[in-house]
mmCIF file of the C-alpha atoms, coordinates in Angstrom:
data_MODEL
# 
_entry.id   MODEL 
# 
loop_
_atom_site.group_PDB 
_atom_site.id 
_atom_site.type_symbol 
_atom_site.label_atom_id 
_atom_site.label_alt_id 
_atom_site.label_comp_id 
_atom_site.label_asym_id 
_atom_site.label_entity_id 
_atom_site.label_seq_id 
_atom_site.pdbx_PDB_ins_code 
_atom_site.Cartn_x 
_atom_site.Cartn_y 
_atom_site.Cartn_z 
_atom_site.occupancy 
_atom_site.B_iso_or_equiv 
_atom_site.pdbx_formal_charge 
_atom_site.auth_seq_id 
_atom_site.auth_comp_id 
_atom_site.auth_asym_id 
_atom_site.auth_atom_id 
_atom_site.pdbx_PDB_model_num 
ATOM 1  C CA . MET A 1 1  ? 0.000   0.000  0.000   1.00 0.00 ? 1  MET A CA 1 
ATOM 2  C CA . LEU A 1 2  ? 1.390   3.377  -0.993  1.00 0.00 ? 2  LEU A CA 1 
ATOM 3  C CA . ASN A 1 3  ? 1.286   6.149  1.573   1.00 0.00 ? 3  ASN A CA 1 
ATOM 4  C CA . ASP A 1 4  ? 2.223   9.806  1.139   1.00 0.00 ? 4  ASP A CA 1 
ATOM 5  C CA . ALA A 1 5  ? 5.770   9.295  2.427   1.00 0.00 ? 5  ALA A CA 1 
ATOM 6  C CA . HIS A 1 6  ? 6.352   6.418  0.020   1.00 0.00 ? 6  HIS A CA 1 
ATOM 7  C CA . ILE A 1 7  ? 4.995   8.425  -2.909  1.00 0.00 ? 7  ILE A CA 1 
ATOM 8  C CA . THR A 1 8  ? 7.192   11.374 -1.892  1.00 0.00 ? 8  THR A CA 1 
ATOM 9  C CA . ASP A 1 9  ? 10.208  9.049  -1.973  1.00 0.00 ? 9  ASP A CA 1 
ATOM 10 C CA . ILE A 1 10 ? 9.176   7.670  -5.373  1.00 0.00 ? 10 ILE A CA 1 
ATOM 11 C CA . VAL A 1 11 ? 8.691   11.143 -6.880  1.00 0.00 ? 11 VAL A CA 1 
ATOM 12 C CA . THR A 1 12 ? 11.892  12.651 -5.491  1.00 0.00 ? 12 THR A CA 1 
ATOM 13 C CA . SER A 1 13 ? 13.944  9.576  -6.443  1.00 0.00 ? 13 SER A CA 1 
ATOM 14 C CA . ALA A 1 14 ? 12.538  9.696  -9.979  1.00 0.00 ? 14 ALA A CA 1 
ATOM 15 C CA . ILE A 1 15 ? 13.487  13.379 -10.238 1.00 0.00 ? 15 ILE A CA 1 
ATOM 16 C CA . ILE A 1 16 ? 17.030  12.665 -9.049  1.00 0.00 ? 16 ILE A CA 1 
ATOM 17 C CA . ASP A 1 17 ? 17.330  9.751  -11.492 1.00 0.00 ? 17 ASP A CA 1 
ATOM 18 C CA . LEU A 1 18 ? 16.065  11.892 -14.355 1.00 0.00 ? 18 LEU A CA 1 
ATOM 19 C CA . LEU A 1 19 ? 18.344  14.837 -13.600 1.00 0.00 ? 19 LEU A CA 1 
ATOM 20 C CA . GLY A 1 20 ? 21.422  12.671 -13.286 1.00 0.00 ? 20 GLY A CA 1 
ATOM 21 C CA . ASP A 1 21 ? 24.463  14.868 -12.734 1.00 0.00 ? 21 ASP A CA 1 
ATOM 22 C CA . LEU A 1 22 ? 22.488  17.916 -11.604 1.00 0.00 ? 22 LEU A CA 1 
ATOM 23 C CA . HIS A 1 23 ? 21.621  16.278 -8.271  1.00 0.00 ? 23 HIS A CA 1 
ATOM 24 C CA . ASP A 1 24 ? 23.462  13.806 -6.103  1.00 0.00 ? 24 ASP A CA 1 
ATOM 25 C CA . GLU A 1 25 ? 21.389  10.837 -4.937  1.00 0.00 ? 25 GLU A CA 1 
ATOM 26 C CA . HIS A 1 26 ? 21.753  12.173 -1.392  1.00 0.00 ? 26 HIS A CA 1 
ATOM 27 C CA . ASP A 1 27 ? 20.416  15.631 -2.283  1.00 0.00 ? 27 ASP A CA 1 
ATOM 28 C CA . ASP A 1 28 ? 17.060  16.595 -0.926  1.00 0.00 ? 28 ASP A CA 1 
ATOM 29 C CA . ILE A 1 29 ? 14.533  17.762 -3.465  1.00 0.00 ? 29 ILE A CA 1 
ATOM 30 C CA . PRO A 1 30 ? 12.622  20.648 -1.866  1.00 0.00 ? 30 PRO A CA 1 
ATOM 31 C CA . LEU A 1 31 ? 8.926   19.832 -2.011  1.00 0.00 ? 31 LEU A CA 1 
ATOM 32 C CA . ASP A 1 32 ? 7.908   23.461 -2.444  1.00 0.00 ? 32 ASP A CA 1 
ATOM 33 C CA . ALA A 1 33 ? 10.288  23.975 -5.362  1.00 0.00 ? 33 ALA A CA 1 
ATOM 34 C CA . THR A 1 34 ? 8.873   24.505 -8.815  1.00 0.00 ? 34 THR A CA 1 
ATOM 35 C CA . PHE A 1 35 ? 9.876   22.105 -11.558 1.00 0.00 ? 35 PHE A CA 1 
ATOM 36 C CA . ALA A 1 36 ? 12.145  24.768 -13.062 1.00 0.00 ? 36 ALA A CA 1 
ATOM 37 C CA . GLU A 1 37 ? 13.825  25.340 -9.697  1.00 0.00 ? 37 GLU A CA 1 
ATOM 38 C CA . VAL A 1 38 ? 14.841  21.680 -9.458  1.00 0.00 ? 38 VAL A CA 1 
ATOM 39 C CA . GLY A 1 39 ? 16.026  21.694 -13.079 1.00 0.00 ? 39 GLY A CA 1 
ATOM 40 C CA . LEU A 1 40 ? 13.118  20.105 -14.960 1.00 0.00 ? 40 LEU A CA 1 
ATOM 41 C CA . ASN A 1 41 ? 12.081  21.432 -18.354 1.00 0.00 ? 41 ASN A CA 1 
ATOM 42 C CA . SER A 1 42 ? 8.868   20.420 -20.114 1.00 0.00 ? 42 SER A CA 1 
ATOM 43 C CA . LEU A 1 43 ? 10.422  17.418 -21.877 1.00 0.00 ? 43 LEU A CA 1 
ATOM 44 C CA . MET A 1 44 ? 11.923  16.159 -18.630 1.00 0.00 ? 44 MET A CA 1 
ATOM 45 C CA . LEU A 1 45 ? 8.578   16.636 -16.903 1.00 0.00 ? 45 LEU A CA 1 
ATOM 46 C CA . ALA A 1 46 ? 6.908   14.460 -19.544 1.00 0.00 ? 46 ALA A CA 1 
ATOM 47 C CA . ARG A 1 47 ? 9.577   11.791 -19.012 1.00 0.00 ? 47 ARG A CA 1 
ATOM 48 C CA . LEU A 1 48 ? 9.043   12.068 -15.249 1.00 0.00 ? 48 LEU A CA 1 
ATOM 49 C CA . VAL A 1 49 ? 5.297   11.468 -15.606 1.00 0.00 ? 49 VAL A CA 1 
ATOM 50 C CA . ILE A 1 50 ? 5.991   8.383  -17.739 1.00 0.00 ? 50 ILE A CA 1 
ATOM 51 C CA . ALA A 1 51 ? 8.466   7.044  -15.171 1.00 0.00 ? 51 ALA A CA 1 
ATOM 52 C CA . LEU A 1 52 ? 6.039   7.710  -12.322 1.00 0.00 ? 52 LEU A CA 1 
ATOM 53 C CA . GLU A 1 53 ? 3.193   5.976  -14.140 1.00 0.00 ? 53 GLU A CA 1 
ATOM 54 C CA . THR A 1 54 ? 5.390   2.899  -14.420 1.00 0.00 ? 54 THR A CA 1 
ATOM 55 C CA . GLU A 1 55 ? 6.472   3.081  -10.769 1.00 0.00 ? 55 GLU A CA 1 
ATOM 56 C CA . VAL A 1 56 ? 3.148   4.001  -9.139  1.00 0.00 ? 56 VAL A CA 1 
ATOM 57 C CA . GLY A 1 57 ? 0.932   2.156  -11.601 1.00 0.00 ? 57 GLY A CA 1 
ATOM 58 C CA . VAL A 1 58 ? -1.463  5.013  -12.311 1.00 0.00 ? 58 VAL A CA 1 
ATOM 59 C CA . ASP A 1 59 ? -1.656  8.033  -14.607 1.00 0.00 ? 59 ASP A CA 1 
ATOM 60 C CA . PRO A 1 60 ? -3.270  10.888 -12.694 1.00 0.00 ? 60 PRO A CA 1 
ATOM 61 C CA . PHE A 1 61 ? -3.441  13.105 -15.761 1.00 0.00 ? 61 PHE A CA 1 
ATOM 62 C CA . THR A 1 62 ? -6.439  11.549 -17.427 1.00 0.00 ? 62 THR A CA 1 
ATOM 63 C CA . GLY A 1 63 ? -9.848  13.111 -17.311 1.00 0.00 ? 63 GLY A CA 1 
ATOM 64 C CA . ASP A 1 64 ? -10.103 16.474 -15.569 1.00 0.00 ? 64 ASP A CA 1 
ATOM 65 C CA . ARG A 1 65 ? -6.505  16.740 -14.337 1.00 0.00 ? 65 ARG A CA 1 
ATOM 66 C CA . SER A 1 66 ? -3.741  18.327 -16.366 1.00 0.00 ? 66 SER A CA 1 
ATOM 67 C CA . ILE A 1 67 ? -0.029  18.512 -15.679 1.00 0.00 ? 67 ILE A CA 1 
ATOM 68 C CA . VAL A 1 68 ? -0.160  22.253 -16.468 1.00 0.00 ? 68 VAL A CA 1 
ATOM 69 C CA . ASP A 1 69 ? -2.117  22.739 -13.225 1.00 0.00 ? 69 ASP A CA 1 
ATOM 70 C CA . VAL A 1 70 ? 0.728   21.244 -11.178 1.00 0.00 ? 70 VAL A CA 1 
ATOM 71 C CA . HIS A 1 71 ? 3.590   23.622 -10.392 1.00 0.00 ? 71 HIS A CA 1 
ATOM 72 C CA . THR A 1 72 ? 5.606   22.202 -7.491  1.00 0.00 ? 72 THR A CA 1 
ATOM 73 C CA . VAL A 1 73 ? 7.017   18.879 -6.426  1.00 0.00 ? 73 VAL A CA 1 
ATOM 74 C CA . ARG A 1 74 ? 4.597   18.876 -3.468  1.00 0.00 ? 74 ARG A CA 1 
ATOM 75 C CA . GLU A 1 75 ? 1.609   19.329 -5.801  1.00 0.00 ? 75 GLU A CA 1 
ATOM 76 C CA . LEU A 1 76 ? 2.864   16.456 -7.968  1.00 0.00 ? 76 LEU A CA 1 
ATOM 77 C CA . VAL A 1 77 ? 3.178   14.210 -4.903  1.00 0.00 ? 77 VAL A CA 1 
ATOM 78 C CA . ALA A 1 78 ? -0.349  15.188 -3.820  1.00 0.00 ? 78 ALA A CA 1 
ATOM 79 C CA . VAL A 1 79 ? -1.828  14.294 -7.215  1.00 0.00 ? 79 VAL A CA 1 
ATOM 80 C CA . TYR A 1 80 ? -0.181  10.865 -7.210  1.00 0.00 ? 80 TYR A CA 1 
ATOM 81 C CA . ALA A 1 81 ? -1.116  10.254 -3.566  1.00 0.00 ? 81 ALA A CA 1 
ATOM 82 C CA . GLU A 1 82 ? -4.740  11.107 -4.285  1.00 0.00 ? 82 GLU A CA 1 
ATOM 83 C CA . VAL A 1 83 ? -4.974  8.881  -7.346  1.00 0.00 ? 83 VAL A CA 1 
ATOM 84 C CA . ALA A 1 84 ? -3.049  6.017  -5.722  1.00 0.00 ? 84 ALA A CA 1 
ATOM 85 C CA . GLY A 1 85 ? -5.414  6.236  -2.740  1.00 0.00 ? 85 GLY A CA 1 
ATOM 86 C CA . ASP A 1 86 ? -8.423  6.121  -5.061  1.00 0.00 ? 86 ASP A CA 1 
ATOM 87 C CA . GLU A 1 87 ? -6.996  3.056  -6.825  1.00 0.00 ? 87 GLU A CA 1 
ATOM 88 C CA . GLN A 1 88 ? -6.334  1.296  -3.518  1.00 0.00 ? 88 GLN A CA 1 
ATOM 89 C CA . SER A 1 89 ? -9.822  2.113  -2.232  1.00 0.00 ? 89 SER A CA 1 
ATOM 90 C CA . ALA A 1 90 ? -11.345 0.737  -5.422  1.00 0.00 ? 90 ALA A CA 1 
ATOM 91 C CA . ALA A 1 91 ? -9.287  -2.452 -5.129  1.00 0.00 ? 91 ALA A CA 1 
ATOM 92 C CA . LEU A 1 92 ? -10.372 -2.954 -1.521  1.00 0.00 ? 92 LEU A CA 1 
ATOM 93 C CA . ALA A 1 93 ? -14.025 -2.495 -2.492  1.00 0.00 ? 93 ALA A CA 1 
ATOM 94 C CA . ARG A 1 94 ? -13.846 -5.338 -5.014  1.00 0.00 ? 94 ARG A CA 1 
# 
């Protein structure tokens, strides 16, 4: 079961992996930082969403949600936490 702390770890680890040399694996990614502040451009953000879909198992940007409405790492974590929670609730209801 994914909790907020686990999703935060997944998101920040994926950012560090994607940025490679810009961040050391021991660097903290500030949750209130914008994507630009941590070094992500739009192409990298798209690659991040693909990596997170593989890792978390859900794509939160279907339907009413759009990545353009997400501006910080914390907001990205919140979107994945919400969708992962919805998926887990649905699985438990089955």
